[in-house]
mmCIF file of C-alpha atoms in Angstrom:
data_model
loop_
_atom_site.group_PDB
_atom_site.id
_atom_site.type_symbol
_atom_site.label_atom_id
_atom_site.label_comp_id
_atom_site.label_asym_id
_atom_site.label_seq_id
_atom_site.Cartn_x
_atom_site.Cartn_y
_atom_site.Cartn_z
ATOM 1 C CA MET A 1 -47.926 -6.754 61.203
ATOM 2 C CA ASN A 2 -48.983 -8.260 58.292
ATOM 3 C CA ASP A 3 -48.809 -5.864 55.169
ATOM 4 C CA GLU A 4 -50.272 -7.540 52.295
ATOM 5 C CA ARG A 5 -50.527 -5.818 49.003
ATOM 6 C CA LYS A 6 -52.743 -6.754 46.395
ATOM 7 C CA ILE A 7 -52.048 -6.104 42.676
ATOM 8 C CA ALA A 8 -55.063 -5.480 40.722
ATOM 9 C CA VAL A 9 -55.078 -6.988 37.301
ATOM 10 C CA GLU A 10 -57.154 -5.466 34.562
ATOM 11 C CA GLU A 11 -57.534 -7.222 31.328
ATOM 12 C CA VAL A 12 -58.214 -5.301 28.001
ATOM 13 C CA ASP A 13 -59.046 -6.402 24.615
ATOM 14 C CA ALA A 14 -57.508 -3.296 22.799
ATOM 15 C CA VAL A 15 -55.675 -0.156 23.395
ATOM 16 C CA ALA A 16 -56.131 2.975 21.367
ATOM 17 C CA ALA A 17 -53.110 3.863 19.169
ATOM 18 C CA PRO A 18 -51.427 7.195 20.438
ATOM 19 C CA PRO A 19 -51.414 9.836 17.759
ATOM 20 C CA LYS A 20 -48.436 9.802 15.319
ATOM 21 C CA ALA A 21 -45.832 12.550 15.562
ATOM 22 C CA ARG A 22 -45.620 14.802 12.584
ATOM 23 C CA VAL A 23 -42.681 17.139 11.668
ATOM 24 C CA GLU A 24 -45.103 19.907 11.078
ATOM 25 C CA ASP A 25 -46.294 19.602 14.587
ATOM 26 C CA ALA A 26 -42.763 19.731 16.184
ATOM 27 C CA PHE A 27 -42.125 23.257 14.346
ATOM 28 C CA ALA A 28 -45.529 24.552 14.530
ATOM 29 C CA PRO A 29 -45.672 28.353 15.639
ATOM 30 C CA THR A 30 -46.500 28.864 19.180
ATOM 31 C CA GLU A 31 -47.314 31.974 21.287
ATOM 32 C CA THR A 32 -43.742 32.372 22.402
ATOM 33 C CA SER A 33 -42.093 31.759 18.999
ATOM 34 C CA PRO A 34 -44.579 32.552 16.162
ATOM 35 C CA ASP A 35 -41.942 32.646 13.558
ATOM 36 C CA VAL A 36 -40.552 29.148 14.025
ATOM 37 C CA GLN A 37 -41.976 27.959 10.748
ATOM 38 C CA GLU A 38 -39.954 30.440 8.783
ATOM 39 C CA THR A 39 -36.617 29.632 10.335
ATOM 40 C CA PHE A 40 -36.944 25.796 9.173
ATOM 41 C CA GLU A 41 -38.013 26.659 5.601
ATOM 42 C CA ARG A 42 -35.769 25.224 3.002
ATOM 43 C CA LYS A 43 -34.494 27.735 0.499
ATOM 44 C CA ARG A 44 -34.598 26.886 -3.127
ATOM 45 C CA ASP A 45 -30.937 27.925 -3.665
ATOM 46 C CA TYR A 46 -29.409 26.360 -0.648
ATOM 47 C CA LEU A 47 -26.704 24.759 -2.843
ATOM 48 C CA ALA A 48 -25.888 27.877 -4.935
ATOM 49 C CA GLY A 49 -23.467 29.383 -2.693
ATOM 50 C CA PHE A 50 -21.741 26.003 -2.242
ATOM 51 C CA LEU A 51 -21.500 25.204 -5.846
ATOM 52 C CA SER A 52 -20.218 28.727 -6.960
ATOM 53 C CA GLN A 53 -17.178 28.327 -4.537
ATOM 54 C CA LYS A 54 -13.743 27.725 -6.192
ATOM 55 C CA PRO A 55 -11.418 25.377 -4.485
ATOM 56 C CA GLU A 56 -8.695 26.926 -2.422
ATOM 57 C CA PRO A 57 -5.365 26.614 -4.081
ATOM 58 C CA HIS A 58 -2.784 24.404 -2.411
ATOM 59 C CA PRO A 59 0.020 26.202 -0.896
ATOM 60 C CA ALA A 60 3.078 25.603 -3.168
ATOM 61 C CA GLY A 61 5.176 23.639 -0.634
ATOM 62 C CA GLU A 62 2.415 21.415 0.430
ATOM 63 C CA PRO A 63 1.271 18.143 -1.039
ATOM 64 C CA GLY A 64 -0.777 19.026 -4.135
ATOM 65 C CA GLY A 65 0.977 22.394 -4.500
ATOM 66 C CA GLU A 66 2.958 23.197 -7.620
ATOM 67 C CA LEU A 67 6.464 23.393 -5.897
ATOM 68 C CA TYR A 68 5.892 20.054 -3.967
ATOM 69 C CA GLU A 69 4.791 18.228 -7.042
ATOM 70 C CA SER A 70 7.857 19.453 -9.000
ATOM 71 C CA VAL A 71 10.132 17.985 -6.308
ATOM 72 C CA ILE A 72 8.247 14.732 -6.371
ATOM 73 C CA GLN A 73 8.727 14.731 -10.224
ATOM 74 C CA ALA A 74 12.313 15.275 -9.724
ATOM 75 C CA LEU A 75 12.611 12.428 -7.342
ATOM 76 C CA LYS A 76 10.812 10.153 -9.794
ATOM 77 C CA GLU A 77 13.603 10.849 -12.349
ATOM 78 C CA ILE A 78 16.230 9.238 -10.074
ATOM 79 C CA TYR A 79 16.532 5.321 -10.407
ATOM 80 C CA ASP A 80 17.993 2.773 -8.333
ATOM 81 C CA PRO A 81 20.975 1.357 -10.447
ATOM 82 C CA GLU A 82 20.217 -2.204 -9.366
ATOM 83 C CA ILE A 83 16.285 -2.062 -9.601
ATOM 84 C CA PRO A 84 14.846 -0.581 -12.570
ATOM 85 C CA VAL A 85 12.248 1.534 -10.635
ATOM 86 C CA ASN A 86 12.558 5.195 -9.504
ATOM 87 C CA ILE A 87 13.366 5.816 -5.707
ATOM 88 C CA TYR A 88 10.097 7.399 -5.100
ATOM 89 C CA ASP A 89 8.069 4.433 -6.285
ATOM 90 C CA LEU A 90 10.513 2.198 -4.407
ATOM 91 C CA GLY A 91 9.301 3.767 -1.120
ATOM 92 C CA LEU A 92 12.787 4.980 -0.381
ATOM 93 C CA ILE A 93 11.527 8.593 0.056
ATOM 94 C CA TYR A 94 9.862 8.803 3.591
ATOM 95 C CA GLY A 95 9.096 12.583 3.640
ATOM 96 C CA VAL A 96 9.371 15.860 1.675
ATOM 97 C CA ASP A 97 9.202 19.174 3.600
ATOM 98 C CA ILE A 98 9.377 22.365 1.962
ATOM 99 C CA THR A 99 9.405 25.672 3.715
ATOM 100 C CA ALA A 100 7.897 29.048 2.542
ATOM 101 C CA ASP A 101 11.361 30.407 1.795
ATOM 102 C CA GLY A 102 12.225 27.528 -0.610
ATOM 103 C CA HIS A 103 14.244 25.205 1.836
ATOM 104 C CA ALA A 104 13.509 21.437 0.810
ATOM 105 C CA SER A 105 14.287 18.711 3.348
ATOM 106 C CA VAL A 106 14.058 15.124 2.157
ATOM 107 C CA GLN A 107 13.937 12.138 4.533
ATOM 108 C CA MET A 108 15.059 8.972 2.681
ATOM 109 C CA THR A 109 16.504 5.444 3.259
ATOM 110 C CA LEU A 110 18.197 2.976 1.247
ATOM 111 C CA THR A 111 17.122 -0.642 0.472
ATOM 112 C CA THR A 112 20.034 -1.768 2.951
ATOM 113 C CA PRO A 113 22.776 -0.053 4.937
ATOM 114 C CA HIS A 114 25.276 -1.751 2.766
ATOM 115 C CA CYS A 115 23.777 -0.512 -0.587
ATOM 116 C CA PRO A 116 26.470 0.066 -3.183
ATOM 117 C CA VAL A 117 25.063 3.737 -3.824
ATOM 118 C CA ALA A 118 24.892 4.735 -0.146
ATOM 119 C CA GLU A 119 27.454 7.299 -0.716
ATOM 120 C CA SER A 120 26.342 8.749 -4.058
ATOM 121 C CA MET A 121 22.577 8.498 -3.896
ATOM 122 C CA PRO A 122 21.919 11.128 -1.093
ATOM 123 C CA GLY A 123 24.270 13.528 -3.016
ATOM 124 C CA GLU A 124 22.266 12.955 -6.149
ATOM 125 C CA VAL A 125 18.942 13.399 -4.464
ATOM 126 C CA GLU A 126 20.219 16.736 -3.039
ATOM 127 C CA LEU A 127 21.336 17.925 -6.493
ATOM 128 C CA ARG A 128 18.175 17.097 -8.235
ATOM 129 C CA VAL A 129 15.947 18.629 -5.728
ATOM 130 C CA GLY A 130 18.030 21.683 -5.369
ATOM 131 C CA SER A 131 17.725 22.170 -9.086
ATOM 132 C CA VAL A 132 13.967 22.371 -9.056
ATOM 133 C CA PRO A 133 13.093 26.063 -9.818
ATOM 134 C CA GLY A 134 11.681 27.527 -6.615
ATOM 135 C CA ILE A 135 13.981 25.449 -4.280
ATOM 136 C CA GLY A 136 16.768 27.580 -2.751
ATOM 137 C CA HIS A 137 18.291 24.955 -0.637
ATOM 138 C CA ALA A 138 17.991 21.163 -0.476
ATOM 139 C CA GLU A 139 18.934 18.918 2.404
ATOM 140 C CA VAL A 140 18.713 15.195 2.471
ATOM 141 C CA ASN A 141 18.537 13.130 5.676
ATOM 142 C CA LEU A 142 19.257 9.536 5.460
ATOM 143 C CA VAL A 143 17.346 7.499 8.074
ATOM 144 C CA TRP A 144 17.274 3.903 8.745
ATOM 145 C CA ASP A 145 14.317 3.611 10.967
ATOM 146 C CA PRO A 146 11.918 2.427 10.050
ATOM 147 C CA PRO A 147 13.877 -0.063 7.768
ATOM 148 C CA TRP A 148 12.916 -0.192 4.284
ATOM 149 C CA ASP A 149 10.913 -3.344 3.056
ATOM 150 C CA PRO A 150 9.170 -4.106 -0.253
ATOM 151 C CA GLN A 151 5.776 -3.294 1.183
ATOM 152 C CA LYS A 152 6.889 0.310 1.084
ATOM 153 C CA MET A 153 6.787 0.142 -2.849
ATOM 154 C CA THR A 154 3.967 1.561 -4.750
ATOM 155 C CA ASP A 155 1.641 -0.683 -6.827
ATOM 156 C CA ASP A 156 3.337 0.594 -10.019
ATOM 157 C CA ALA A 157 6.762 -0.397 -8.774
ATOM 158 C CA LYS A 158 5.538 -3.907 -7.635
ATOM 159 C CA LEU A 159 3.928 -4.412 -11.125
ATOM 160 C CA GLU A 160 7.144 -3.277 -12.835
ATOM 161 C CA LEU A 161 9.176 -5.837 -10.711
ATOM 162 C CA GLY A 162 6.566 -8.646 -11.358
ATOM 163 C CA MET A 163 5.470 -8.595 -7.720
ATOM 164 C CA LEU A 164 1.693 -8.210 -8.501
#
C-alpha cells in the first residue's frame, strides 16, 4: 500500500487586500438590535457629573482627617533630646490608630533599647496625644520590632542632620 500524497503548489503574483475594519461597521444597527448606534453615542456633557462631584471628607480619625492630622502635629512637637529632630520625622512613630470614640493608640520605638529617655518618652507622647482636642484617651505601645534604623527618617530629618 503506497499512499502517496501530492501537494499542489500554486504560485500567485498578488493577493487582493481584505477590506479594512471600521468602528462604524462594528456598531452598525442590525435587524436584531436596531438601536445599537444610540447606545455608543458619546454625550457632550459626559464629564459634567464627574467634575461637579465634591471630594468626600476624610473620617476624622483616618489619615487626612482633621483629628488624625492634629495628633501627628502633636507628635511633631516632641523632640529627641539628643538629636535636634522631632520623633515623627525621626521615624520613631510606627503607627497611629484613632477609634470613632476618640481613643488613640500610638505604636512607637526608640533609637535603641538603652536610650536615656526610654522611661520618659512614652509618657510624654501619651500626655501630648491625650491633650489633643477630640482625643479622650491615649495609649502608647513601645515596640522593638522592627528595630529603628536611620532609613526610617523622613527626608526633612536627614537634611536637618546633614545626611542628604
